[in-house]
mmCIF file of C-alpha atoms in Angstrom:
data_model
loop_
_atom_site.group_PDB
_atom_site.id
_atom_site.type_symbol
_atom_site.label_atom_id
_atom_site.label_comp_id
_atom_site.label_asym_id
_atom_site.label_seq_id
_atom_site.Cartn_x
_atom_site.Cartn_y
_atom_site.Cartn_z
ATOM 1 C CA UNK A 1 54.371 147.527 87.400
ATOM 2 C CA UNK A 2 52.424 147.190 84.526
ATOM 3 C CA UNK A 3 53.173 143.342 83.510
ATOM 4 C CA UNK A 4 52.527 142.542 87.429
ATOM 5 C CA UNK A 5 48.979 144.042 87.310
ATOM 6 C CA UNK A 6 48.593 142.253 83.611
ATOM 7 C CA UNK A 7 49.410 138.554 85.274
ATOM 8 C CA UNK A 8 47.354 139.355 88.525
ATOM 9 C CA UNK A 9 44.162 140.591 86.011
ATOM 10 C CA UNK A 10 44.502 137.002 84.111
ATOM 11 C CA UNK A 11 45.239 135.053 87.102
ATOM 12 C CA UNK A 12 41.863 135.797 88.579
ATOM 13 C CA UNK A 13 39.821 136.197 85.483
ATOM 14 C CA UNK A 14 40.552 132.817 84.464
ATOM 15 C CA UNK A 15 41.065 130.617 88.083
ATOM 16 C CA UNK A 16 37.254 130.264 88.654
ATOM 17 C CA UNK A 17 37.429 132.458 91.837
ATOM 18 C CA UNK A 18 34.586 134.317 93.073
ATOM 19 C CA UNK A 19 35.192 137.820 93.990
ATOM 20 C CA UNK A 20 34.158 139.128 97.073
ATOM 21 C CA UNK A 21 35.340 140.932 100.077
ATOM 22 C CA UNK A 22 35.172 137.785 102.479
ATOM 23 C CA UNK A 23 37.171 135.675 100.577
ATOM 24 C CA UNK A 24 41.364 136.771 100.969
ATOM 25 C CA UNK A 25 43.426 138.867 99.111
ATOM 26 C CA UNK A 26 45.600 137.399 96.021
ATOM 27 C CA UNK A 27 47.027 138.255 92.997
ATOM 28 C CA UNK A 28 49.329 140.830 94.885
ATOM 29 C CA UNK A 29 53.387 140.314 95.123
ATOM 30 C CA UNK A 30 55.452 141.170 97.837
ATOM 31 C CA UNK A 31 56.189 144.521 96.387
ATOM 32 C CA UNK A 32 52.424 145.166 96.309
ATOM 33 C CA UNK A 33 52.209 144.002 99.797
ATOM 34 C CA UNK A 34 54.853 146.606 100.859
ATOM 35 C CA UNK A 35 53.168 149.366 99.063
ATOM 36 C CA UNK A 36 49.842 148.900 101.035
ATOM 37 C CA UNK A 37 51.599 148.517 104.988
ATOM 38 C CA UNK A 38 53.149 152.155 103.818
ATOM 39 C CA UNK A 39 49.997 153.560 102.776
ATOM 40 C CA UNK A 40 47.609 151.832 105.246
ATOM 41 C CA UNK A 41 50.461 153.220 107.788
ATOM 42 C CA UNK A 42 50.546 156.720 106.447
ATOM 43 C CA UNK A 43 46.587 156.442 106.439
ATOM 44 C CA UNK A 44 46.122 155.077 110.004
ATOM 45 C CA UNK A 45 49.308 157.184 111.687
ATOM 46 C CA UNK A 46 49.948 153.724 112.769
ATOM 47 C CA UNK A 47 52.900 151.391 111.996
ATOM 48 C CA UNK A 48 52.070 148.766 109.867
ATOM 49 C CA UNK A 49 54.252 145.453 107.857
ATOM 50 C CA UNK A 50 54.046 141.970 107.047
ATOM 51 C CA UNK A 51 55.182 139.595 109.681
ATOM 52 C CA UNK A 52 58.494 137.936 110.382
ATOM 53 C CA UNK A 53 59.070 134.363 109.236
ATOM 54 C CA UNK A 54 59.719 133.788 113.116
ATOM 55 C CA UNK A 55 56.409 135.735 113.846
ATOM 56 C CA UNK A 56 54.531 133.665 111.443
ATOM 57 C CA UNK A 57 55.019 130.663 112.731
ATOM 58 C CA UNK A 58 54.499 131.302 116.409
ATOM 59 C CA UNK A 59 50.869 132.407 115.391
ATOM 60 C CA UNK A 60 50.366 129.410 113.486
ATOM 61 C CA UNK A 61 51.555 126.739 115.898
ATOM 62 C CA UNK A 62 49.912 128.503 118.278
ATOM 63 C CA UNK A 63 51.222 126.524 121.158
ATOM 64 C CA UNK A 64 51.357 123.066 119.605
ATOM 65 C CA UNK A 65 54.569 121.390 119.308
ATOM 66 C CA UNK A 66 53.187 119.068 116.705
ATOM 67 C CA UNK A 67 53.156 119.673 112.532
ATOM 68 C CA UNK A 68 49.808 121.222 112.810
ATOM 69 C CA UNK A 69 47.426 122.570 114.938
ATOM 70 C CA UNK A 70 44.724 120.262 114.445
ATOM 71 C CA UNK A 71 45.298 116.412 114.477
ATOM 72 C CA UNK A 72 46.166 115.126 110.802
ATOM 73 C CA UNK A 73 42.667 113.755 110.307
ATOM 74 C CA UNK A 74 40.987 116.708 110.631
ATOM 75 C CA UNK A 75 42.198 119.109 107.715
ATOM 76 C CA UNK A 76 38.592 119.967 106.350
ATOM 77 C CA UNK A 77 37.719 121.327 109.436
ATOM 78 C CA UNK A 78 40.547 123.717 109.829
ATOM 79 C CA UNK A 79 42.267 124.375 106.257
ATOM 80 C CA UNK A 80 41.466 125.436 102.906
ATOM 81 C CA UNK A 81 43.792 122.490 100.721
ATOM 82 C CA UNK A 82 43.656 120.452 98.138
ATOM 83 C CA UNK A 83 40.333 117.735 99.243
ATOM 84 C CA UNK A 84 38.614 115.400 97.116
ATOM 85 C CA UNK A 85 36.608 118.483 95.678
ATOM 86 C CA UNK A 86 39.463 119.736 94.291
ATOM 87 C CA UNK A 87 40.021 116.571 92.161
ATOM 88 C CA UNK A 88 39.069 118.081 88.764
ATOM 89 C CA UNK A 89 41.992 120.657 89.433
ATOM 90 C CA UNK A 90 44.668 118.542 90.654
ATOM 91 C CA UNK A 91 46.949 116.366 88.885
ATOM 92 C CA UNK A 92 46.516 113.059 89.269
ATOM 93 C CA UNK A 93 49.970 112.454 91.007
ATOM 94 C CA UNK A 94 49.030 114.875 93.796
ATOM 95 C CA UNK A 95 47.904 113.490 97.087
ATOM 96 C CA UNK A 96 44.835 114.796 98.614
ATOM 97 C CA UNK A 97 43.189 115.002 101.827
ATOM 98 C CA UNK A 98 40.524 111.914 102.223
ATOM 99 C CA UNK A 99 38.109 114.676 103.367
ATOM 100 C CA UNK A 100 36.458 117.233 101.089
ATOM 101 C CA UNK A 101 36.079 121.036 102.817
ATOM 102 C CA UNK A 102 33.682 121.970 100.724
ATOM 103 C CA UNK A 103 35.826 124.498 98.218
ATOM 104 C CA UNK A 104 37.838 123.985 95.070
ATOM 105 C CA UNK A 105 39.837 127.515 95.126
ATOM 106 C CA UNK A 106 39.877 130.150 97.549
ATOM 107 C CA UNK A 107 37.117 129.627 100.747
ATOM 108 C CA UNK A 108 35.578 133.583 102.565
ATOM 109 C CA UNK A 109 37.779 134.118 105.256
ATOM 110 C CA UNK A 110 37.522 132.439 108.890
ATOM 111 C CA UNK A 111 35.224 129.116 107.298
ATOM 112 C CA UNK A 112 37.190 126.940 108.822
ATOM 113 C CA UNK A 113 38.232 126.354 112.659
ATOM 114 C CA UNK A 114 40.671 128.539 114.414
ATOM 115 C CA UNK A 115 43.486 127.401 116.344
ATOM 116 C CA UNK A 116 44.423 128.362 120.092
ATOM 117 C CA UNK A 117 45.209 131.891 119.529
ATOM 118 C CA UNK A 118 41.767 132.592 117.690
ATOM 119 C CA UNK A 119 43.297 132.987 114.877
ATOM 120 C CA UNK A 120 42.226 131.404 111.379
ATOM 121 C CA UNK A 121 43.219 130.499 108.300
ATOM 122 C CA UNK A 122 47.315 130.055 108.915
ATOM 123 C CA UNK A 123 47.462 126.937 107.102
ATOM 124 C CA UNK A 124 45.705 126.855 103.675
ATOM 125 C CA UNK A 125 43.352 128.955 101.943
ATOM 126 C CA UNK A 126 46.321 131.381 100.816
ATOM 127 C CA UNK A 127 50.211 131.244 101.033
ATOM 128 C CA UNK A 128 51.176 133.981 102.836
ATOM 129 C CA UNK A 129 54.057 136.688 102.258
ATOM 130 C CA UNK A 130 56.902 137.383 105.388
ATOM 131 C CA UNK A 131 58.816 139.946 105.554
ATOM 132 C CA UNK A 132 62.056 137.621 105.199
ATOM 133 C CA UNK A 133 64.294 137.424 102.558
ATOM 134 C CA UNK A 134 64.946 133.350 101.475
ATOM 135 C CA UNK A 135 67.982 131.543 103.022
ATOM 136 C CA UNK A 136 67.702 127.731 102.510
ATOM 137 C CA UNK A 137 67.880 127.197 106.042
ATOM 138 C CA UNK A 138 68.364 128.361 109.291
ATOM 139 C CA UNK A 139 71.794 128.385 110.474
ATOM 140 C CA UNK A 140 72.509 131.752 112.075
ATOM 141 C CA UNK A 141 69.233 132.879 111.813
ATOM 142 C CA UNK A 142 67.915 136.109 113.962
ATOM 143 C CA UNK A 143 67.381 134.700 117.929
ATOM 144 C CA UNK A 144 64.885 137.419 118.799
ATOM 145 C CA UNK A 145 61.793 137.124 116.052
ATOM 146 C CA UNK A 146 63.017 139.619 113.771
ATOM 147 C CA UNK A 147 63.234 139.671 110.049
ATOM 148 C CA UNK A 148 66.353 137.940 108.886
ATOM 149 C CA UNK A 149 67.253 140.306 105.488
ATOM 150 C CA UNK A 150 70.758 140.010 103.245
ATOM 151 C CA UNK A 151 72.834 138.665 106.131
ATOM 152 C CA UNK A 152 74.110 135.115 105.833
ATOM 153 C CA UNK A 153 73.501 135.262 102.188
ATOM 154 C CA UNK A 154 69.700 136.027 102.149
ATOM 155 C CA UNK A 155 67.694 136.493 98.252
ATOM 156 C CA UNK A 156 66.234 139.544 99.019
ATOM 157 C CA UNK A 157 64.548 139.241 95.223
ATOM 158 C CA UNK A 158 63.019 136.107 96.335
ATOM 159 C CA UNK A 159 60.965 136.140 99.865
ATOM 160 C CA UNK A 160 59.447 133.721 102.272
ATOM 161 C CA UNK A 161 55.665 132.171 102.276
ATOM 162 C CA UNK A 162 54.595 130.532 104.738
ATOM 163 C CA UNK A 163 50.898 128.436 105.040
ATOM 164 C CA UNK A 164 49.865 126.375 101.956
ATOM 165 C CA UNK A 165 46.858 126.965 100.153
ATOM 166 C CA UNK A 166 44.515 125.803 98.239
ATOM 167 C CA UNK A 167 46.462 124.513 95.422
ATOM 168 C CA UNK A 168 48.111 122.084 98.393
ATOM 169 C CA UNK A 169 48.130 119.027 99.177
ATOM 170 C CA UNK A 170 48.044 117.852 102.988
ATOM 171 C CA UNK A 171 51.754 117.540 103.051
ATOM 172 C CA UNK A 172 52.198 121.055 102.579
ATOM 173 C CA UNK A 173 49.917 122.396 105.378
ATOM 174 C CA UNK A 174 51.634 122.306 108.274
ATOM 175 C CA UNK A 175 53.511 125.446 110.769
ATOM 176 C CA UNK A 176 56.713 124.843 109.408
ATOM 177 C CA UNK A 177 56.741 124.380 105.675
ATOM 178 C CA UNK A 178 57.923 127.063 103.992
ATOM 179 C CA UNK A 179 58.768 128.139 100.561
ATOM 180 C CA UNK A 180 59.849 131.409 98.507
ATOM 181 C CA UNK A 181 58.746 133.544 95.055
ATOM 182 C CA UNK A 182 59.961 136.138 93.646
ATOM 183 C CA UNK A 183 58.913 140.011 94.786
ATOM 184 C CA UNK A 184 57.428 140.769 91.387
ATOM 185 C CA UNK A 185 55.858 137.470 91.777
ATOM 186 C CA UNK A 186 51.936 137.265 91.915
ATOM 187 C CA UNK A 187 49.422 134.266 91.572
ATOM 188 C CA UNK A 188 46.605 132.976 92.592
ATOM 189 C CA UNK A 189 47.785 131.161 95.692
ATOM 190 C CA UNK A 190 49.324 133.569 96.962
ATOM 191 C CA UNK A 191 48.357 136.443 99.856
ATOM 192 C CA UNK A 192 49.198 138.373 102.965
ATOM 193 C CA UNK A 193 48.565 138.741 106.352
ATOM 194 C CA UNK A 194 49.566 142.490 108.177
ATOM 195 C CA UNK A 195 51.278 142.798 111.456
ATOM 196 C CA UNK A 196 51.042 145.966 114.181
ATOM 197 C CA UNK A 197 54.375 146.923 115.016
ATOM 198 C CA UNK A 198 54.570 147.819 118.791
#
C-alpha cells in the first residue's frame, strides 16, 4: 500500500545505507514478501515461500546445540551486529560486541563466515520474515516443521523474525531468539530469506 512504500522510501533514504545488489533486501513487510514468492513462483513454474519458524532455525543452528554457531567470541567473523563501529548509532545503554566487523548498517551479502550448512548470514545483517504467525511460546506447537498459523491463538497480523541484525546487540544474535512485527510492518532491519517447497 501506498503508506508502506512511503515508510520503506524514507527508511532507506535517510539510514545511511548504500544501495546495491550485494547487500540484502529491506524495507519490505511480510505482505511484500508474500507478493514476491507468488510472483517469483508464477515466474519460475516453481513453488516458492518464506520459511517456517521451525525451518529457520534448523538452518541456522546448523547442527550446533549451542546459542550460536560460532563460539561467543567470535561474532565479527560470522555476523553483521551491533560492534564498536556501530557506536555512533547505538545508544549508549546498548551492549556491543568487543569486536568491530567492519560495518555500521547493512554488510553485501555472504561477508562474513558461514556456518556448517554453507549457509551465511542467519544471524545478523537482517532480521528475517517466517512464515509463522506470533504465539508467545511454544506449547502445542506443529511437531513436523510446518508453519504454525491461527491455531492455539496465533496473531496472524503480527509474524515471526528470526536472526538479529544490525541494529543488535550480541545478545540478540543467537538461533533461537525470536521476535514479531506487524505484516504492514517495514524497516530497515528487517528482510527475507525464500524457501523451495518440495
Amino acid at each position: 500500500n501506498k503508506k508502506s512504500e512511503q515508510l520503506a522510501e524514507r527508511n532507506w533514504k535517510t539510514s545511511g545505507f548504500k544501495q546495491g545488489d550485494d547487500h540484502p533486501v529491506v524495507c519490505v513487510s511480510w505482505n511484500d514478501t508474500q507478493a514476491y514468492v507468488q510472483w517469483l513462483s508464477r515466474r519460475t513454474s516453481v513453488q516458492y515461500r518464506l520459511p517456517t519458524e521451525a525451518e529457520w532455525e534448523y538452518a541456522a543452528r546448523a547442527d550446533a546445540v549451542t546459542t550460536r554457531f560460532y563460539k561467543n567470541d567470535q561474532q565479527c567473523g560470522y555476523a553483521n551486529g551491533l560492534d564498536q563501529k556501530a557506536q555512533s548509532i547505538s545508544d549508549p545503554g546498548l551492549t556491543l560486541a568487543e569486536c568491530s566487523d567492519g560495518y555500521v548498517y547493512t554488510a553485501p551479502v555472504a561477508s562474513f563466515g558461514h556456518n556448517r550448512f554453507g549457509l551465511f548470514d542467519l544471524l545478523g545483517n537482517a532480521w528475517e520474515w517466517t512464515q509463522d504467525c506470533w504465539h508467545k511460546n511454544y506449547d502445542n506447537a506443529p511437531h513436523d516443521g510446518s508453519a504454525w498459523l491461527q491455531k492455539n491463538d496465533g496473531a496472524c497480523d503480527r509474524r515471526v523474525v528470526r536472526g538479529g541484525s544490525w541494529v543488535d546487540g550480541p545478545q540478540d544474535l543467537r538461533s533461537a531468539y525470536r521476535s514479531r512485527f506487524g505484516t504492514v510492518n517495514t524497516f530497515d532491519f528487517i528482510g527475507f530469506r525464500i524457501a523451495r517447497a518440495l
